[in-house]
Amino acid sequence: MANRNLGSLTIDLIAKTGGFVAGMDQAARTAASSANKIKKTVGDALSVIGVGLAASATAVAAWTTSTINAAYEIDRLSTLANTGADTFQIWAIGARTVGIEQEKLADILKDTQDKVGDFIQTGGGPLADFFENIAPKVGVTAEQFRKLSGPDALQLYVSSLEKANVSQSDMVFYMEAIASDSSLLLPLLKDNGEAMGEWADKAEELGAILGTDTIAAAKEAKKEFQTLGLVYEGLKNRIV
């Protein structure tokens, strides 16, 4: 009986071990396949970004990862701000000069559209004073704002306040009504956004704007890295 039990146990153990090895082998093949796909995707991204072959491999890897993450964030935040990635990058470059990082900028632009929508839906909210007291004086309507992107809506808002010739204190009041800390952007948006336009010219001249091809390649690379993370998680679970 003991011999039969031991034999059964041995056979069962061999069967389970074989299944485990087969599972590990499948996981390894999956990981290799994903790694090859990532290699191709990142290679495509590098060709778009234009990394020099003479650069250090370590430096290139770190720089590429940083650029992929930055491009992914730009795409995400520009969507939140309801504007194109190129426009958002220009605004982010300008905003940084007055102490506003791109995540905060995206929140300001999103709040701008949210507050406009609030007034259109309810006839009240934080922008009621603007649309009742300022907008009629300069000939703008809430409907005009609804059709605009986040940056265009905020620029029209500032330009309308300027046309109404409000005082500096009132300007700050109206800006803070639309979004917290948005008054910090006034130096960039006054005079119909003259300073922001200057930053746009500098950014384009210096090649500081990531193109749409680069951002698309970076998004694909980011997705593949996330897929590889799932492969490793599955591999770990198989081992456990």
CSV table of N, CA, C and O in Angstrom, one decimal, residues 29 34 48 60 78 116 119 143 145 154 196 213 216 225 238:
chain,number,residue,atom,x,y,z
A,29,ARG,N,7.6,32.6,-23.2
A,29,ARG,CA,7.4,32.9,-24.6
A,29,ARG,C,6.6,34.2,-24.8
A,29,ARG,O,6.9,35.0,-25.6
A,34,SER,N,6.4,40.0,-26.1
A,34,SER,CA,6.1,41.4,-25.8
A,34,SER,C,7.3,42.2,-25.8
A,34,SER,O,7.3,43.4,-26.2
A,48,VAL,N,11.4,58.5,-34.9
A,48,VAL,CA,10.7,59.7,-35.0
A,48,VAL,C,11.3,60.8,-34.2
A,48,VAL,O,11.5,62.0,-34.6
A,60,VAL,N,20.5,57.2,-23.7
A,60,VAL,CA,19.4,57.1,-24.6
A,60,VAL,C,18.2,56.5,-24.0
A,60,VAL,O,17.1,56.9,-24.1
A,78,SER,N,-3.7,67.5,-22.5
A,78,SER,CA,-4.3,68.3,-23.6
A,78,SER,C,-5.7,67.9,-23.8
A,78,SER,O,-6.6,68.7,-24.1
A,116,VAL,N,-18.1,77.9,-17.7
A,116,VAL,CA,-18.9,78.3,-18.8
A,116,VAL,C,-20.2,77.4,-18.9
A,116,VAL,O,-21.3,77.9,-19.0
A,119,PHE,N,-22.8,78.0,-16.2
A,119,PHE,CA,-23.6,79.2,-16.5
A,119,PHE,C,-24.7,78.9,-17.5
A,119,PHE,O,-25.8,79.3,-17.4
A,143,GLU,N,-22.7,81.5,-25.4
A,143,GLU,CA,-22.7,80.5,-26.5
A,143,GLU,C,-21.4,80.5,-27.3
A,143,GLU,O,-20.9,79.5,-27.8
A,145,PHE,N,-18.5,81.2,-26.0
A,145,PHE,CA,-17.5,80.5,-25.2
A,145,PHE,C,-17.6,79.0,-25.3
A,145,PHE,O,-16.6,78.3,-25.2
A,154,LEU,N,-10.3,80.9,-22.3
A,154,LEU,CA,-9.6,81.7,-21.3
A,154,LEU,C,-9.1,83.0,-21.9
A,154,LEU,O,-9.2,84.1,-21.3
A,196,MET,N,2.2,85.2,-24.6
A,196,MET,CA,2.1,83.8,-24.9
A,196,MET,C,2.5,83.5,-26.4
A,196,MET,O,3.1,82.5,-26.7
A,213,ASP,N,3.4,62.9,-34.4
A,213,ASP,CA,4.0,61.6,-34.7
A,213,ASP,C,4.7,61.0,-33.5
A,213,ASP,O,4.6,59.9,-33.1
A,216,ALA,N,2.2,60.1,-30.8
A,216,ALA,CA,1.5,58.8,-31.1
A,216,ALA,C,2.4,57.6,-30.9
A,216,ALA,O,2.0,56.6,-30.3
A,225,PHE,N,4.8,48.9,-22.8
A,225,PHE,CA,5.4,48.8,-21.5
A,225,PHE,C,4.4,48.3,-20.4
A,225,PHE,O,4.8,47.5,-19.6
A,238,ARG,N,2.4,32.8,-11.6
A,238,ARG,CA,2.6,31.4,-11.9
A,238,ARG,C,3.7,30.8,-11.0
A,238,ARG,O,3.6,29.7,-10.6
